[in-house]
mmCIF file of C-alpha atoms and ligand atoms in Angstrom:
data_model
loop_
_atom_site.group_PDB
_atom_site.id
_atom_site.type_symbol
_atom_site.label_atom_id
_atom_site.label_comp_id
_atom_site.label_asym_id
_atom_site.label_seq_id
_atom_site.Cartn_x
_atom_site.Cartn_y
_atom_site.Cartn_z
ATOM 1 C CA MET A 1 -23.236 100.102 77.222
ATOM 2 C CA GLN A 2 -23.562 100.487 73.823
ATOM 3 C CA GLU A 3 -21.771 103.910 73.716
ATOM 4 C CA ARG A 4 -18.848 102.311 75.729
ATOM 5 C CA LEU A 5 -18.456 99.803 72.715
ATOM 6 C CA LYS A 6 -18.260 101.898 70.176
ATOM 7 C CA GLU A 7 -15.956 104.179 72.662
ATOM 8 C CA LEU A 8 -13.848 101.066 72.842
ATOM 9 C CA GLN A 9 -14.407 100.131 69.611
ATOM 10 C CA ALA A 10 -13.011 103.556 68.289
ATOM 11 C CA GLU A 11 -9.921 103.728 70.512
ATOM 12 C CA ALA A 12 -9.286 100.376 69.521
ATOM 13 C CA LEU A 13 -9.299 100.816 65.670
ATOM 14 C CA GLU A 14 -7.496 103.885 65.840
ATOM 15 C CA LYS A 15 -4.069 102.086 67.656
ATOM 16 C CA VAL A 16 -4.607 99.254 65.352
ATOM 17 C CA THR A 17 -3.977 101.768 62.374
ATOM 18 C CA GLN A 18 -1.139 103.055 64.677
ATOM 19 C CA ALA A 19 0.539 100.103 65.266
ATOM 20 C CA ALA A 20 3.996 100.210 63.992
ATOM 21 C CA ASP A 21 4.848 96.763 63.996
ATOM 22 C CA LEU A 22 3.858 92.930 64.768
ATOM 23 C CA LYS A 23 4.394 93.557 68.802
ATOM 24 C CA GLU A 24 2.856 96.713 69.163
ATOM 25 C CA LEU A 25 -0.152 94.931 67.269
ATOM 26 C CA ASN A 26 -0.343 92.281 69.487
ATOM 27 C CA ASP A 27 0.058 94.244 72.652
ATOM 28 C CA ILE A 28 -3.472 95.676 71.536
ATOM 29 C CA ARG A 29 -5.140 92.206 70.691
ATOM 30 C CA VAL A 30 -4.188 91.323 74.384
ATOM 31 C CA SER A 31 -5.561 94.014 75.906
ATOM 32 C CA TYR A 32 -8.762 95.005 74.125
ATOM 33 C CA LEU A 33 -9.903 91.401 73.270
ATOM 34 C CA GLY A 34 -8.322 89.237 76.201
ATOM 35 C CA LYS A 35 -9.778 87.742 79.413
ATOM 36 C CA LYS A 36 -8.931 90.452 81.050
ATOM 37 C CA GLY A 37 -9.552 93.223 78.388
ATOM 38 C CA PRO A 38 -12.460 96.023 78.764
ATOM 39 C CA ILE A 39 -15.011 94.513 76.328
ATOM 40 C CA THR A 40 -15.073 91.182 78.448
ATOM 41 C CA GLU A 41 -15.515 94.349 81.399
ATOM 42 C CA VAL A 42 -18.643 95.086 79.819
ATOM 43 C CA LEU A 43 -20.024 92.199 79.152
ATOM 44 C CA LYS A 44 -20.061 91.032 82.510
ATOM 45 C CA GLY A 45 -22.441 94.359 83.062
ATOM 46 C CA MET A 46 -25.302 92.109 80.914
ATOM 47 C CA GLY A 47 -26.736 90.560 83.897
ATOM 48 C CA LYS A 48 -28.230 94.197 84.648
ATOM 49 C CA LEU A 49 -29.802 94.505 81.497
ATOM 50 C CA SER A 50 -33.466 93.602 80.729
ATOM 51 C CA PRO A 51 -34.289 90.453 78.702
ATOM 52 C CA GLU A 52 -34.716 92.107 75.599
ATOM 53 C CA GLU A 53 -31.917 94.624 75.532
ATOM 54 C CA ARG A 54 -29.438 91.373 76.466
ATOM 55 C CA PRO A 55 -29.350 89.813 73.204
ATOM 56 C CA LYS A 56 -29.218 93.265 71.600
ATOM 57 C CA MET A 57 -25.981 93.731 73.369
ATOM 58 C CA GLY A 58 -24.877 90.313 72.672
ATOM 59 C CA ALA A 59 -24.733 90.983 69.233
ATOM 60 C CA LEU A 60 -23.292 94.234 69.151
ATOM 61 C CA ALA A 61 -20.411 93.415 71.673
ATOM 62 C CA ASN A 62 -19.712 90.629 68.947
ATOM 63 C CA GLU A 63 -18.967 93.332 66.171
ATOM 64 C CA VAL A 64 -17.332 94.754 68.025
ATOM 65 C CA ARG A 65 -14.695 91.954 68.526
ATOM 66 C CA ASP A 66 -15.101 90.667 65.201
ATOM 67 C CA MET A 67 -14.232 94.209 64.281
ATOM 68 C CA ILE A 68 -11.280 94.578 66.223
ATOM 69 C CA THR A 69 -9.778 91.019 65.354
ATOM 70 C CA GLY A 70 -10.767 92.079 61.587
ATOM 71 C CA ALA A 71 -9.024 95.410 61.670
ATOM 72 C CA ILE A 72 -5.673 93.195 63.640
ATOM 73 C CA GLU A 73 -6.102 90.922 60.825
ATOM 74 C CA GLU A 74 -5.566 93.750 58.130
ATOM 75 C CA LYS A 75 -3.286 94.905 59.595
ATOM 76 C CA GLN A 76 -0.757 92.069 60.326
ATOM 77 C CA ILE A 77 -0.812 90.340 56.991
ATOM 78 C CA ALA A 78 0.179 94.697 55.989
ATOM 79 C CA LEU A 79 2.813 95.206 59.135
ATOM 80 C CA GLU A 80 4.428 91.488 57.406
ATOM 81 C CA LYS A 81 4.291 92.331 54.069
ATOM 82 C CA ALA A 82 6.114 95.842 54.785
ATOM 83 C CA ALA A 83 8.239 93.726 56.430
ATOM 84 C CA VAL A 84 9.664 91.415 53.786
ATOM 85 C CA GLU A 85 9.642 94.417 51.447
ATOM 86 C CA GLN A 86 12.549 96.210 53.907
ATOM 87 C CA LYS A 87 14.784 93.254 53.910
ATOM 88 C CA LEU A 88 14.545 92.794 50.541
ATOM 89 C CA ALA A 89 15.288 96.026 49.614
ATOM 90 C CA ALA A 90 18.324 96.000 52.179
ATOM 91 C CA GLU A 91 19.345 92.734 50.486
ATOM 92 C CA LYS A 92 19.309 93.998 47.593
ATOM 93 C CA ILE A 93 23.174 93.236 45.517
ATOM 94 C CA ASP A 94 23.487 95.153 42.475
ATOM 95 C CA VAL A 95 24.844 92.588 39.684
ATOM 96 C CA THR A 96 25.693 95.276 37.791
ATOM 97 C CA LEU A 97 29.106 95.914 40.323
ATOM 98 C CA PRO A 98 32.081 93.859 38.696
ATOM 99 C CA GLY A 99 33.342 91.000 40.281
ATOM 100 C CA ARG A 100 36.174 90.561 43.089
ATOM 101 C CA PRO A 101 39.005 88.770 41.281
ATOM 102 C CA VAL A 102 39.892 85.185 42.690
ATOM 103 C CA ARG A 103 43.750 85.058 43.229
ATOM 104 C CA GLU A 104 44.360 80.958 41.726
ATOM 105 C CA GLY A 105 46.648 78.651 43.468
ATOM 106 C CA ASN A 106 48.580 76.219 40.780
ATOM 107 C CA HIS A 107 50.487 73.429 41.564
ATOM 108 C CA HIS A 108 54.226 73.561 42.194
ATOM 109 C CA PRO A 109 56.322 72.418 38.930
ATOM 110 C CA LEU A 110 57.568 69.858 41.303
ATOM 111 C CA THR A 111 54.473 68.888 41.937
ATOM 112 C CA ARG A 112 53.055 68.166 38.061
ATOM 113 C CA ILE A 113 56.108 66.254 37.349
ATOM 114 C CA ILE A 114 55.920 64.292 40.070
ATOM 115 C CA GLU A 115 52.547 63.317 39.144
ATOM 116 C CA GLU A 116 53.325 63.362 35.518
ATOM 117 C CA ILE A 117 55.360 60.541 36.210
ATOM 118 C CA GLU A 118 53.190 59.080 38.243
ATOM 119 C CA ASP A 119 50.584 59.043 35.777
ATOM 120 C CA LEU A 120 53.052 57.675 33.135
ATOM 121 C CA PHE A 121 54.317 54.856 35.148
ATOM 122 C CA ILE A 122 50.902 54.087 36.771
ATOM 123 C CA GLY A 123 49.376 53.294 33.078
ATOM 124 C CA MET A 124 52.065 50.754 32.994
ATOM 125 C CA GLY A 125 50.232 49.242 35.983
ATOM 126 C CA TYR A 126 52.664 50.284 38.420
ATOM 127 C CA THR A 127 51.274 51.884 41.721
ATOM 128 C CA VAL A 128 52.475 53.922 44.378
ATOM 129 C CA ALA A 129 54.323 53.490 47.454
ATOM 130 C CA GLU A 130 55.654 55.161 50.005
ATOM 131 C CA GLY A 131 58.271 55.009 52.865
ATOM 132 C CA PRO A 132 59.217 57.262 55.651
ATOM 133 C CA GLU A 133 61.654 60.431 55.097
ATOM 134 C CA VAL A 134 62.958 59.805 59.197
ATOM 135 C CA GLU A 135 64.462 56.312 58.117
ATOM 136 C CA LYS A 136 66.754 53.627 59.598
ATOM 137 C CA ASP A 137 70.215 52.977 58.587
ATOM 138 C CA TYR A 138 69.460 49.359 57.673
ATOM 139 C CA TYR A 139 67.304 50.448 55.311
ATOM 140 C CA ASN A 140 68.645 53.383 53.680
ATOM 141 C CA PHE A 141 71.752 51.603 53.559
ATOM 142 C CA GLU A 142 72.832 47.807 55.264
ATOM 143 C CA ALA A 143 70.017 46.284 53.469
ATOM 144 C CA LEU A 144 70.996 47.894 50.325
ATOM 145 C CA ASN A 145 73.987 46.069 49.951
ATOM 146 C CA LEU A 146 75.544 48.907 52.222
ATOM 147 C CA PRO A 147 77.319 47.749 55.107
ATOM 148 C CA LYS A 148 78.684 50.496 57.720
ATOM 149 C CA GLY A 149 81.456 51.214 56.725
ATOM 150 C CA HIS A 150 81.304 50.606 52.935
ATOM 151 C CA PRO A 151 83.263 53.242 51.266
ATOM 152 C CA ALA A 152 79.678 53.949 48.937
ATOM 153 C CA ARG A 153 78.117 55.322 51.559
ATOM 154 C CA ASP A 154 80.401 58.160 51.090
ATOM 155 C CA MET A 155 78.878 59.197 47.823
ATOM 156 C CA GLN A 156 75.542 59.789 49.756
ATOM 157 C CA ASP A 157 76.530 62.259 52.885
ATOM 158 C CA SER A 158 73.803 61.946 55.866
ATOM 159 C CA PHE A 159 72.211 63.814 58.267
ATOM 160 C CA TYR A 160 72.394 61.631 60.830
ATOM 161 C CA ILE A 161 69.902 61.703 64.051
ATOM 162 C CA THR A 162 71.157 59.403 65.980
ATOM 163 C CA GLU A 163 74.040 56.510 65.021
ATOM 164 C CA GLU A 164 71.888 53.681 63.606
ATOM 165 C CA ILE A 165 68.128 56.554 62.230
ATOM 166 C CA LEU A 166 69.074 59.720 59.597
ATOM 167 C CA LEU A 167 67.439 61.876 57.273
ATOM 168 C CA ARG A 168 67.083 58.988 54.205
ATOM 169 C CA THR A 169 69.478 59.834 51.286
ATOM 170 C CA HIS A 170 67.127 58.924 48.318
ATOM 171 C CA THR A 171 63.997 56.850 47.808
ATOM 172 C CA SER A 172 65.752 53.371 47.627
ATOM 173 C CA PRO A 173 64.768 52.389 51.490
ATOM 174 C CA VAL A 174 61.048 52.158 50.211
ATOM 175 C CA GLN A 175 62.236 49.041 48.076
ATOM 176 C CA ALA A 176 64.053 47.566 50.467
ATOM 177 C CA ARG A 177 60.890 47.998 53.097
ATOM 178 C CA THR A 178 58.360 46.737 50.512
ATOM 179 C CA MET A 179 60.802 43.537 49.387
ATOM 180 C CA GLU A 180 61.260 42.510 53.322
ATOM 181 C CA GLN A 181 57.241 43.612 53.543
ATOM 182 C CA LYS A 182 56.791 40.498 50.760
ATOM 183 C CA GLN A 183 58.335 37.891 52.336
ATOM 184 C CA GLY A 184 60.171 36.804 49.556
ATOM 185 C CA LYS A 185 56.916 36.127 47.706
ATOM 186 C CA GLY A 186 55.194 37.386 44.867
ATOM 187 C CA PRO A 187 55.750 40.487 41.979
ATOM 188 C CA ILE A 188 56.429 43.658 42.884
ATOM 189 C CA LYS A 189 55.561 46.781 40.014
ATOM 190 C CA ILE A 190 55.857 50.089 41.993
ATOM 191 C CA ILE A 191 57.410 53.614 42.002
ATOM 192 C CA CYS A 192 58.093 55.794 45.665
ATOM 193 C CA PRO A 193 58.335 59.540 45.401
ATOM 194 C CA GLY A 194 59.215 61.563 47.947
ATOM 195 C CA LYS A 195 61.526 64.388 50.367
ATOM 196 C CA VAL A 196 65.730 63.332 50.546
ATOM 197 C CA TYR A 197 68.476 64.749 52.336
ATOM 198 C CA ARG A 198 72.179 65.338 51.078
ATOM 199 C CA ARG A 199 74.669 66.965 53.630
ATOM 200 C CA ASP A 200 75.563 69.401 50.036
ATOM 201 C CA ASN A 201 76.321 72.839 49.937
ATOM 202 C CA ASP A 202 73.411 74.712 47.940
ATOM 203 C CA ASP A 203 74.197 75.672 44.768
ATOM 204 C CA ALA A 204 72.819 76.136 41.283
ATOM 205 C CA THR A 205 72.725 72.044 41.178
ATOM 206 C CA HIS A 206 73.191 71.053 44.407
ATOM 207 C CA SER A 207 70.834 71.304 46.963
ATOM 208 C CA HIS A 208 70.261 69.633 50.618
ATOM 209 C CA GLN A 209 66.538 68.559 50.628
ATOM 210 C CA PHE A 210 65.158 67.690 47.272
ATOM 211 C CA THR A 211 63.164 64.812 45.781
ATOM 212 C CA GLN A 212 63.854 61.341 44.071
ATOM 213 C CA ILE A 213 61.723 58.598 42.793
ATOM 214 C CA GLU A 214 62.172 54.966 43.154
ATOM 215 C CA GLY A 215 61.439 52.555 40.299
ATOM 216 C CA LEU A 216 61.158 48.846 41.573
ATOM 217 C CA VAL A 217 60.225 45.478 39.252
ATOM 218 C CA ILE A 218 60.769 42.140 41.226
ATOM 219 C CA ASP A 219 59.413 39.018 39.263
ATOM 220 C CA GLU A 220 60.893 35.878 37.398
ATOM 221 C CA ASN A 221 62.024 36.303 34.616
ATOM 222 C CA ILE A 222 63.362 40.029 34.962
ATOM 223 C CA ARG A 223 65.985 40.719 32.434
ATOM 224 C CA LEU A 224 68.232 44.280 31.709
ATOM 225 C CA SER A 225 65.994 44.335 27.891
ATOM 226 C CA ASP A 226 63.040 44.830 30.358
ATOM 227 C CA LEU A 227 64.191 47.808 32.450
ATOM 228 C CA LYS A 228 65.616 49.182 28.815
ATOM 229 C CA GLY A 229 62.165 48.951 27.151
ATOM 230 C CA THR A 230 60.612 50.825 30.433
ATOM 231 C CA LEU A 231 62.589 53.371 30.058
ATOM 232 C CA ASP A 232 62.375 53.768 26.066
ATOM 233 C CA VAL A 233 58.959 54.830 27.193
ATOM 234 C CA PHE A 234 59.158 56.658 29.996
ATOM 235 C CA ALA A 235 61.692 59.096 28.011
ATOM 236 C CA LYS A 236 59.805 59.393 25.236
ATOM 237 C CA LYS A 237 56.632 60.168 26.705
ATOM 238 C CA MET A 238 57.990 62.575 29.030
ATOM 239 C CA PHE A 239 60.257 64.339 26.639
ATOM 240 C CA GLY A 240 59.086 63.771 23.433
ATOM 241 C CA ALA A 241 58.934 60.736 20.629
ATOM 242 C CA ASP A 242 61.942 61.583 18.539
ATOM 243 C CA ARG A 243 63.948 61.111 21.648
ATOM 244 C CA GLU A 244 67.298 58.037 21.803
ATOM 245 C CA ILE A 245 68.115 57.195 25.074
ATOM 246 C CA ARG A 246 71.489 55.656 26.049
ATOM 247 C CA LEU A 247 72.432 53.102 28.804
ATOM 248 C CA ARG A 248 75.993 53.682 30.336
ATOM 249 C CA PRO A 249 77.899 51.171 32.962
ATOM 250 C CA SER A 250 77.700 52.826 36.082
ATOM 251 C CA PHE A 251 78.271 51.364 39.368
ATOM 252 C CA PHE A 252 75.442 51.630 42.609
ATOM 253 C CA PRO A 253 76.344 49.118 45.401
ATOM 254 C CA PHE A 254 72.136 47.548 45.005
ATOM 255 C CA THR A 255 72.471 47.091 41.341
ATOM 256 C CA GLU A 256 74.362 44.710 39.610
ATOM 257 C CA PRO A 257 75.195 45.573 36.228
ATOM 258 C CA SER A 258 74.182 49.009 36.976
ATOM 259 C CA VAL A 259 73.639 51.992 34.485
ATOM 260 C CA GLU A 260 72.749 55.351 33.695
ATOM 261 C CA MET A 261 70.581 56.075 31.598
ATOM 262 C CA ASP A 262 70.820 59.729 28.811
ATOM 263 C CA ILE A 263 68.477 60.799 26.641
ATOM 264 C CA SER A 264 69.957 62.773 23.258
ATOM 265 C CA CYS A 265 69.712 66.336 23.508
ATOM 266 C CA LYS A 266 66.965 67.922 22.451
ATOM 267 C CA MET A 267 68.671 71.007 21.764
ATOM 268 C CA CYS A 268 70.820 70.354 19.064
ATOM 269 C CA GLY A 269 69.600 67.406 18.292
ATOM 270 C CA GLY A 270 72.697 65.199 19.326
ATOM 271 C CA HIS A 271 75.368 67.715 17.541
ATOM 272 C CA GLY A 272 76.399 69.346 21.139
ATOM 273 C CA CYS A 273 75.842 72.193 22.598
ATOM 274 C CA SER A 274 76.173 73.891 25.901
ATOM 275 C CA THR A 275 73.329 72.514 26.865
ATOM 276 C CA CYS A 276 74.533 68.817 26.656
ATOM 277 C CA LYS A 277 78.271 70.022 27.339
ATOM 278 C CA GLY A 278 78.900 68.707 23.754
ATOM 279 C CA THR A 279 78.898 65.571 23.948
ATOM 280 C CA GLY A 280 74.887 65.497 22.494
ATOM 281 C CA TRP A 281 73.675 63.924 25.522
ATOM 282 C CA ILE A 282 72.071 64.297 28.460
ATOM 283 C CA GLU A 283 71.816 62.155 32.166
ATOM 284 C CA ILE A 284 68.668 61.282 33.703
ATOM 285 C CA LEU A 285 68.973 58.509 36.084
ATOM 286 C CA GLY A 286 70.513 55.693 37.917
ATOM 287 C CA ALA A 287 69.294 52.247 37.114
ATOM 288 C CA GLY A 288 70.231 48.493 37.047
ATOM 289 C CA MET A 289 69.345 45.091 38.144
ATOM 290 C CA VAL A 290 68.859 44.646 41.831
ATOM 291 C CA HIS A 291 71.463 43.496 43.443
ATOM 292 C CA PRO A 292 71.537 38.910 44.864
ATOM 293 C CA ASN A 293 72.422 40.376 48.107
ATOM 294 C CA VAL A 294 69.615 43.130 48.211
ATOM 295 C CA LEU A 295 66.745 40.195 47.184
ATOM 296 C CA GLU A 296 68.634 37.328 49.682
ATOM 297 C CA MET A 297 68.513 40.436 52.581
ATOM 298 C CA ALA A 298 65.324 40.823 52.161
ATOM 299 C CA GLY A 299 64.410 37.317 52.124
ATOM 300 C CA TYR A 300 63.403 36.661 48.112
ATOM 301 C CA ASP A 301 65.512 34.004 46.796
ATOM 302 C CA SER A 302 67.504 35.461 43.951
ATOM 303 C CA LYS A 303 67.731 32.240 41.470
ATOM 304 C CA LYS A 304 64.052 32.547 40.773
ATOM 305 C CA TYR A 305 63.443 36.090 41.184
ATOM 306 C CA THR A 306 65.357 38.513 39.541
ATOM 307 C CA GLY A 307 64.715 42.424 39.571
ATOM 308 C CA PHE A 308 65.799 46.470 37.903
ATOM 309 C CA ALA A 309 65.008 49.624 39.865
ATOM 310 C CA PHE A 310 65.204 53.004 39.023
ATOM 311 C CA GLY A 311 66.034 56.225 40.817
ATOM 312 C CA MET A 312 65.475 59.714 39.111
ATOM 313 C CA GLY A 313 65.267 63.178 40.466
ATOM 314 C CA PRO A 314 62.263 65.162 39.678
ATOM 315 C CA GLU A 315 63.954 69.001 39.786
ATOM 316 C CA ARG A 316 66.415 67.713 37.567
ATOM 317 C CA ILE A 317 64.042 66.978 34.778
ATOM 318 C CA ALA A 318 61.841 69.669 35.832
ATOM 319 C CA MET A 319 64.621 72.091 34.556
ATOM 320 C CA LEU A 320 65.543 70.317 31.714
ATOM 321 C CA LYS A 321 61.575 69.977 30.893
ATOM 322 C CA TYR A 322 61.305 73.439 31.306
ATOM 323 C CA GLY A 323 64.688 74.934 31.174
ATOM 324 C CA VAL A 324 65.310 76.414 34.499
ATOM 325 C CA ASP A 325 68.495 76.709 35.463
ATOM 326 C CA ASP A 326 68.983 77.034 39.166
ATOM 327 C CA ILE A 327 67.562 74.060 41.554
ATOM 328 C CA ARG A 328 67.097 76.712 44.415
ATOM 329 C CA HIS A 329 64.166 78.561 42.453
ATOM 330 C CA PHE A 330 61.653 75.264 43.571
ATOM 331 C CA TYR A 331 62.249 75.956 47.393
ATOM 332 C CA THR A 332 62.768 79.901 47.634
ATOM 333 C CA ASN A 333 58.714 80.405 45.924
ATOM 334 C CA ASP A 334 59.297 83.289 44.390
ATOM 335 C CA ILE A 335 55.408 84.117 43.537
ATOM 336 C CA ARG A 336 56.811 85.158 39.895
ATOM 337 C CA PHE A 337 58.839 81.271 39.313
ATOM 338 C CA LEU A 338 55.941 79.815 40.519
ATOM 339 C CA LYS A 339 52.932 81.079 38.678
ATOM 340 C CA GLN A 340 54.865 80.212 35.335
ATOM 341 C CA PHE A 341 53.490 76.834 35.693
ATOM 342 C CA SER A 342 49.521 77.476 36.014
ATOM 343 C CA VAL A 343 48.093 74.997 33.639
ATOM 344 C CA THR A 344 45.249 78.324 32.564
ATOM 345 C CA GLU A 345 48.641 80.546 31.648
HETATM 346 N N1 LIG B 1 69.525 55.554 44.606
HETATM 347 C C1 LIG B 1 70.483 55.849 44.078
HETATM 348 C C2 LIG B 1 70.618 57.098 44.649
HETATM 349 O O1 LIG B 1 69.844 58.166 44.745
HETATM 350 C C3 LIG B 1 69.367 56.000 42.515
HETATM 351 C C4 LIG B 1 68.964 54.665 41.625
HETATM 352 C C5 LIG B 1 68.007 54.057 41.689
HETATM 353 C C6 LIG B 1 70.650 53.865 40.955
HETATM 354 C C7 LIG B 1 67.577 52.342 41.553
HETATM 355 C C8 LIG B 1 70.086 52.303 40.462
HETATM 356 C C9 LIG B 1 68.590 51.957 41.085
HETATM 357 O O2 LIG B 1 72.087 58.208 43.378
#
C-alpha cells in the first residue's frame, strides 16, 4: 500500500510538471485527488490493515495528497504567469511607429458665414427662428402683402409643388409665421437662416438653391433709424470697422419704405474699381419697415406696433469676404475649394 501511494505520488508529480495548460492541470487534479481517484481507492483498503499501521498509512496518504496539491498550486501560478506574459508579448505596441494621419474636416464656408452672422445678432439679443422649406403660398407670398396675381411675384420665380404649396423663395415666410404665432402681442427679435429656392438658371452669380438670413424686429416705437443703426453695427462687425454703409430707396411688397444697403468698397476705398463696378459701393442686402398690411394680416395693431426687416444672402457675403468669384463653388464641393476654409490652416 505504501508503495502504491509512493508510486501514485511520483506519477502525479511527473504529470503536473508536464502539464501544458490550466485545463490539463485541472484534469490531473480531478483524476488524482477526486473522490473516485486512485488515492481514495487505496485508502479504502485501510480496513484490512492492523491498528498500528492504520494511522501511519493515513498520515502517509495525507502527505502524498498535500504534496500533489502543493505541486498543482505551484504549477497553476506558473502557468497563469506564463499566460499573462504571452498575452503581453502578443499585445505589445511599438510606440515608436509613426501614427496614421487623421484627416480633419472643416465647416463649409457658408456654414461659417451663417454662424458668424447668427452669433453677431445673438449678441444683440436676437434669437434664431426656423421654418419649413416646403412652404404654403400663403406664408411665402400672401401674408407678405403679395396676393395672387401680384406683379411683384415675378421677382421670385418659384418651384410650385401644388397650386398652394411651393419651395420657399425667401426666408421671409418665417417672419409671417412668427408674427402669427405671437397673436399680435409683444415684441419679436429674430433672425431666420435657411435654404431657399428659385427658378433661376445657374451661372456665376445665380443658383436655383441658395441661402438667406432674414431679420425681424417688432415692437412699439421701432423706427427706420433703428434699422440703420443695426445694419451699421452688422456691416462694421462683418466687414471691418472702416466700412461705411448707405441706404438707397428700393421696393419690396412687404416693407414700406424699402431700402437696399450698400457698403463702401474695400478694394478701392470707395474710389471705384472693378469689384464695385466703378461706383465705390457694393450692394449687400434688402430691408425696410414692415408694411402695415403685413402686421395687420398677422394680427398686429399697426398703429401700436412697428418693425423692421432685412434679408441677405450668405453666398454673396461669403463671396465678398473671401473673394470667391463663382457661386457654384459653394455647391460643387470640390475638396480643394472647401479645404481653404479650414480654421487650422
Ligand atoms: N425677402 C427679400 C428677398 O428675398 C429680402 C428682404 C427681406 C427684403 C426682408 C426686405 C426685408 O428679396
